[in-house]
PDB file of C-alpha atoms in Angstrom:
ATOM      1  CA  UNK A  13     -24.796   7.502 -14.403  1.00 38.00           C
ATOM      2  CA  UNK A  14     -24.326   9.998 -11.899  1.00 38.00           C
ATOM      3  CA  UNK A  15     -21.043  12.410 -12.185  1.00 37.00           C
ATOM      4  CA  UNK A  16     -19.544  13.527  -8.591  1.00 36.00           C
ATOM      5  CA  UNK A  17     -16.742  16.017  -9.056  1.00 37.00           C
ATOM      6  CA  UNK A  18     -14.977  13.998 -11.205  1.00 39.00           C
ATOM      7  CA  UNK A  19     -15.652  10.500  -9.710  1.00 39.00           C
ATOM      8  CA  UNK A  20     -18.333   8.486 -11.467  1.00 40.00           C
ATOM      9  CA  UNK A  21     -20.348   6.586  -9.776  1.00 46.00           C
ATOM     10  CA  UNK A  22     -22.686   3.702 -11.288  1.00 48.00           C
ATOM     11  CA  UNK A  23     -24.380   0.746 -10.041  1.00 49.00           C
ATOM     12  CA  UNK A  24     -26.320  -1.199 -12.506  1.00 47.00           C
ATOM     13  CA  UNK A  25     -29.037  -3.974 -11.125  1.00 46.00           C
ATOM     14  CA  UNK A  26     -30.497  -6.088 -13.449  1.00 46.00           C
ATOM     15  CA  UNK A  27     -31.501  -4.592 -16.589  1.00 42.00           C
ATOM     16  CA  UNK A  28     -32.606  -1.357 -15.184  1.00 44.00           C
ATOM     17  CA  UNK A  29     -30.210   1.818 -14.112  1.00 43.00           C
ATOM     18  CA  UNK A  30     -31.190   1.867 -10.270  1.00 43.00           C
ATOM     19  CA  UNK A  31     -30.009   5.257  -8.354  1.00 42.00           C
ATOM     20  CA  UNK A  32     -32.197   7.174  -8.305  1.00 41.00           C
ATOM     21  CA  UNK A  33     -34.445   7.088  -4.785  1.00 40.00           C
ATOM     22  CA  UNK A  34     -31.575   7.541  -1.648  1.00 52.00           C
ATOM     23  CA  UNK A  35     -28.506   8.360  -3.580  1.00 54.00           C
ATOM     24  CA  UNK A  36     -27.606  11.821  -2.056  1.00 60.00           C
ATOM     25  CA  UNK A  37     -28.325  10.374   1.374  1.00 64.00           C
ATOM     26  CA  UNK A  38     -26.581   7.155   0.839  1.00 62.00           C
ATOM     27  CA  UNK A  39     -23.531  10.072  -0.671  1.00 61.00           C
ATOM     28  CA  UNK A  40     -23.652  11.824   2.303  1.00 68.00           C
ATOM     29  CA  UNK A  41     -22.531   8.961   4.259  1.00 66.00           C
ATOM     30  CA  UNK A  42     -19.571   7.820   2.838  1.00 64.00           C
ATOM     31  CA  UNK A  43     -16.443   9.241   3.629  1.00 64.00           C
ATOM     32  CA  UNK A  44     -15.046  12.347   1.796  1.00 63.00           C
ATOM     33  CA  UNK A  45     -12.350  10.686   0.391  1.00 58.00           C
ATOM     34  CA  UNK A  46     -14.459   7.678  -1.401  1.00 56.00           C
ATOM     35  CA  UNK A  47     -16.753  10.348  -2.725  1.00 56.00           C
ATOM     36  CA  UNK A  48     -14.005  12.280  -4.225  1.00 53.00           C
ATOM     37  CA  UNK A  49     -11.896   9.084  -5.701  1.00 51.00           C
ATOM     38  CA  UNK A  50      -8.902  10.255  -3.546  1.00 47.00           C
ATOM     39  CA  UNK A  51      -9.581   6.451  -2.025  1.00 46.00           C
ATOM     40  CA  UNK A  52      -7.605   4.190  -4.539  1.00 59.00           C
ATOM     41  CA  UNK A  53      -9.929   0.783  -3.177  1.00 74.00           C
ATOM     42  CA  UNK A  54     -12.898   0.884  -1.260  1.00 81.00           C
ATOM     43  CA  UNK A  55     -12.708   0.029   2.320  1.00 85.00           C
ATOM     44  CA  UNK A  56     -14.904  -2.859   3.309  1.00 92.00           C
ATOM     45  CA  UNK A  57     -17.690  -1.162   5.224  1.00 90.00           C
ATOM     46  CA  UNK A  58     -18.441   1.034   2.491  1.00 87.00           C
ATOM     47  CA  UNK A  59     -18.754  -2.114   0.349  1.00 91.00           C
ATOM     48  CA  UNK A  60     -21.189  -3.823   2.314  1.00 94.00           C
ATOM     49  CA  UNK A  61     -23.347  -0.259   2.157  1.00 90.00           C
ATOM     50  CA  UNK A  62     -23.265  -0.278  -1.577  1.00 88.00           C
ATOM     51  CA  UNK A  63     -24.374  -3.703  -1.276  1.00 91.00           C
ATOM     52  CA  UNK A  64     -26.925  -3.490   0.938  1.00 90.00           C
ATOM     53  CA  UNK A  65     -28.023  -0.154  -0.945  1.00 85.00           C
ATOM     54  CA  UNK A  66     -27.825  -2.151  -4.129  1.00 85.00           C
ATOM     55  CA  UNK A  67     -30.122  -4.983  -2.503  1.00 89.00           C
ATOM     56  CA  UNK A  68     -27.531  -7.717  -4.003  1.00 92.00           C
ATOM     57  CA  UNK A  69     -29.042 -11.124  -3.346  1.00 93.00           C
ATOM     58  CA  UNK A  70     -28.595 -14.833  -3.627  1.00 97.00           C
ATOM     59  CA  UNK A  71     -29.721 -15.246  -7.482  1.00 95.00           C
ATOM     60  CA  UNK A  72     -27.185 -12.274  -8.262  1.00 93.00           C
ATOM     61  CA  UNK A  73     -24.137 -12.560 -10.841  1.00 94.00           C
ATOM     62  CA  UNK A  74     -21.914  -9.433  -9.588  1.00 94.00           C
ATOM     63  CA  UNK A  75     -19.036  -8.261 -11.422  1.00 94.00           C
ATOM     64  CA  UNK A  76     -16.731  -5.468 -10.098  1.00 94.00           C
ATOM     65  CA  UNK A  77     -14.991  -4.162 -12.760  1.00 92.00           C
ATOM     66  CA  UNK A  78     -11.730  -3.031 -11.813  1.00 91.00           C
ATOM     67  CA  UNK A  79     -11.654  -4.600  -8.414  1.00 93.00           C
ATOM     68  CA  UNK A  80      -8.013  -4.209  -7.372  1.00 91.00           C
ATOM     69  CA  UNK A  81      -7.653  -6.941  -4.076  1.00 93.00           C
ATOM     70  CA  UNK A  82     -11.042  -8.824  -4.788  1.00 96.00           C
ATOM     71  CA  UNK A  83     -12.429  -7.752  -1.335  1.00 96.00           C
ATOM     72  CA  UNK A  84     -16.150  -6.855  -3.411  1.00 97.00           C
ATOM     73  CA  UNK A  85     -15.396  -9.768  -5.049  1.00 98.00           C
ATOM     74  CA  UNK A  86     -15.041 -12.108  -1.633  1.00 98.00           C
ATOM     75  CA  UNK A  87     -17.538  -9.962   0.105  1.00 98.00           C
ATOM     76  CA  UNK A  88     -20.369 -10.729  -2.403  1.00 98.00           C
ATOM     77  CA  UNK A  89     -19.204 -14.237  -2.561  1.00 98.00           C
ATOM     78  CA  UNK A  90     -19.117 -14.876   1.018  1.00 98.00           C
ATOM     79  CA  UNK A  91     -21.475 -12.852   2.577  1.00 98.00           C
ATOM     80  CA  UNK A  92     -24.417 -11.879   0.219  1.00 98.00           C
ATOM     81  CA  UNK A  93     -24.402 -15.508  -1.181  1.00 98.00           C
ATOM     82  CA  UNK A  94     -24.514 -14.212  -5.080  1.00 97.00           C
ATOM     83  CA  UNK A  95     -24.913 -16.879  -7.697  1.00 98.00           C
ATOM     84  CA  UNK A  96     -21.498 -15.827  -9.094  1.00 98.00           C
ATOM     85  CA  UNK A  97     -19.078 -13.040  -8.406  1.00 98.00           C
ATOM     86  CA  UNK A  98     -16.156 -12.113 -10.689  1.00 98.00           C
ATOM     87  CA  UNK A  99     -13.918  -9.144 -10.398  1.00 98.00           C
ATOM     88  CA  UNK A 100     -12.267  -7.956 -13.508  1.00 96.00           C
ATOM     89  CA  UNK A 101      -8.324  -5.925 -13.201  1.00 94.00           C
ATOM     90  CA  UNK A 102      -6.137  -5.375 -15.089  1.00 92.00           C
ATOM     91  CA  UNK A 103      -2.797  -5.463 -13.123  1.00 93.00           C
ATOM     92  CA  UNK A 104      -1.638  -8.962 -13.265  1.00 96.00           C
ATOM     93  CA  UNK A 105       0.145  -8.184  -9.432  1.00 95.00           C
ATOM     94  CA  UNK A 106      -3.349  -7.103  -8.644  1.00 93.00           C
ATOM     95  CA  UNK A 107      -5.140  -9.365  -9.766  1.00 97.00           C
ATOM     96  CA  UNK A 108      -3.179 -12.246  -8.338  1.00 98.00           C
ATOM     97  CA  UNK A 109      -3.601 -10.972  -4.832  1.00 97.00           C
ATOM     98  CA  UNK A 110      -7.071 -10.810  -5.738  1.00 97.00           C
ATOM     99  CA  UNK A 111      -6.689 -14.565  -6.103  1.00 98.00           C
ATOM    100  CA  UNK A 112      -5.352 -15.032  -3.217  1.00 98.00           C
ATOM    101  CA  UNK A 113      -7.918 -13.414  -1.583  1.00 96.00           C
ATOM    102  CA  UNK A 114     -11.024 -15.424  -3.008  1.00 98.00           C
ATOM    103  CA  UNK A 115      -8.395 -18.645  -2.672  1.00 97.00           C
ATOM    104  CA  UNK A 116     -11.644 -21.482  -2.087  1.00 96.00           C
ATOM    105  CA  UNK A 117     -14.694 -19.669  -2.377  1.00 98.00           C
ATOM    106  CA  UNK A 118     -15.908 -21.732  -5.345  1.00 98.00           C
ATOM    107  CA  UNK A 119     -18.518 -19.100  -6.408  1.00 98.00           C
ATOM    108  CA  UNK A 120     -15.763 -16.486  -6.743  1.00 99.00           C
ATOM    109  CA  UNK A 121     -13.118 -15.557  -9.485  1.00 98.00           C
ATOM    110  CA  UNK A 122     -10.482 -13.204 -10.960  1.00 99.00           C
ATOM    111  CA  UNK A 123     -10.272 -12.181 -14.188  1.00 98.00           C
ATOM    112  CA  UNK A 124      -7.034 -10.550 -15.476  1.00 98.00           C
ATOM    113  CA  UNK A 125      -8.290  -8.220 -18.409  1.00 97.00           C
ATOM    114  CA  UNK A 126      -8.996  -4.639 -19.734  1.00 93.00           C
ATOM    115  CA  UNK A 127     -12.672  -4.480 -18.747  1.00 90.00           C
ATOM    116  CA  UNK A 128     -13.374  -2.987 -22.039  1.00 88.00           C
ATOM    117  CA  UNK A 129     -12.320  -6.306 -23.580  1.00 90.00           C
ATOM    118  CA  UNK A 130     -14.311  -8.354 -20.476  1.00 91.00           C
ATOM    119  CA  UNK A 131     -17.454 -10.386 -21.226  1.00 91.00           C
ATOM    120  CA  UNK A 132     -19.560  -9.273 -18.628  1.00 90.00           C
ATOM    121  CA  UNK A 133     -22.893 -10.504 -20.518  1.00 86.00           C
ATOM    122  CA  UNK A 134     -24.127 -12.496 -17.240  1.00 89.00           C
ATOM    123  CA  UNK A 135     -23.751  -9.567 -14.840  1.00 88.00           C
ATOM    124  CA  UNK A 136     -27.080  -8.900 -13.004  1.00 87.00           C
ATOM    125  CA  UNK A 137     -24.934  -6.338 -10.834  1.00 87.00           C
ATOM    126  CA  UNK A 138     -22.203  -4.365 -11.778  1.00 87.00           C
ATOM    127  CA  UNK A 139     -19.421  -1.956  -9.396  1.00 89.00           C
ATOM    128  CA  UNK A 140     -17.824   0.423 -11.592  1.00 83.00           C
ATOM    129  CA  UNK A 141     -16.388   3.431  -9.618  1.00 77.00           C
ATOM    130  CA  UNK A 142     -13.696   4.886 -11.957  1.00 73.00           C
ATOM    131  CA  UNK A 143     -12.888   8.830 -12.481  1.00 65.00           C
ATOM    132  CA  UNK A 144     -10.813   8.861 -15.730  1.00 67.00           C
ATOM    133  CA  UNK A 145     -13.858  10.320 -18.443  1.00 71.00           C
ATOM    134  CA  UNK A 146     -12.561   8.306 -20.951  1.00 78.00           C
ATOM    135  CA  UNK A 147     -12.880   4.428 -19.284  1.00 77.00           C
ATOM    136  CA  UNK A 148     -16.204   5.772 -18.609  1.00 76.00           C
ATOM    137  CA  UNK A 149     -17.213   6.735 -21.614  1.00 79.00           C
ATOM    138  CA  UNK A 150     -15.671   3.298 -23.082  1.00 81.00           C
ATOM    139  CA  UNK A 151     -17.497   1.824 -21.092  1.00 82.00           C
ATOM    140  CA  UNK A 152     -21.107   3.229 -21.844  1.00 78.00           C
ATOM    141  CA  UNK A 153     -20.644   1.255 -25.332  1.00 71.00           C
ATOM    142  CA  UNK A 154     -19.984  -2.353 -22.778  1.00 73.00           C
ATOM    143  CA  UNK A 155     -22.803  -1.519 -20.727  1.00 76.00           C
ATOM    144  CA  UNK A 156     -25.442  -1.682 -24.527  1.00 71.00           C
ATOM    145  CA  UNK A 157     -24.402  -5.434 -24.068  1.00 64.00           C
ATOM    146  CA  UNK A 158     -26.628  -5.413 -21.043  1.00 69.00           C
ATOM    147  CA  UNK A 159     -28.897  -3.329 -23.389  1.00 64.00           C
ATOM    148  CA  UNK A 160     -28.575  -0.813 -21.161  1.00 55.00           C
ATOM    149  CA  UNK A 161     -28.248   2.868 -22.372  1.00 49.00           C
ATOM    150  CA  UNK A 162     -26.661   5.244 -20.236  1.00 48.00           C
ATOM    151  CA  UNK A 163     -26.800   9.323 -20.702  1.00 44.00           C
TER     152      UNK A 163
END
């Protein structure tokens, strides 16, 4: 997990904790504004980056865990072919625009629920870009169903 004045950001790949190589440089290129968390949803470019960054491919089953409209969601659906992509929020407004949004991509889905109550025991790839220290550290106890264990 890496801690960016006050914005955590984590990507998790398989069973492995993979930032480690580019990360400043990849940091560096993303607007101020993502970096600090002062940018409520992600903007699609910067998406595709963390994709590409991430290496997401076909055989992946990404979750984005709060993923406000779904665009991750459609994004890794449509155009990174994943085996499965599911975006987990909690605002039921939210999450039903998310719907909309993924509305016939059959590889694609919504899931209205706290994602510390989420079953995300699939996921090969995870998004979780939150800033409040306590979701985060909730969440380090989700992520041991991965059997991943984060510092």
């Amino acid at each position: 997990m890496l801690q960016l004045r006050g914005q955590t950001l984590l990507f998790i790949i398989g069973q492995e904790f993979h930032i480690r190589l580019e990360l400043d440089e990849f940091l560096s290129s993303l607007p101020q504004s993502i970096v600090t968390g002062e940018a409520v949803s992600l903007p699609d470019n910067v998406v595709r980056r963390i994709f590409k960054f991430a290496k997401l491919k076909k055989s992946d089953v990404f979750y984005h865990l709060g993923c406000g409209e779904g665009n991750a969601v459609e994004i890794a659906a449509k155009e990174f072919g994943v085996k499965k992509s599911v975006g987990i929020e909690l605002n039921k407004a939210t999450a039903a625009k998310a719907r909309k949004q993924i509305a016939g991509i059959k590889t694609a889905e919504i899931v209205n629920i706290d994602i510390t109550k989420a079953n995300i025991s699939d996921a090969t790839v995870l998004l979780f870009w939150f800033n409040d220290p306590e979701m985060v550290d909730a969440m380090k106890d989700r992520f041991k169903i991965l059997g991943l264990h984060l510092a």
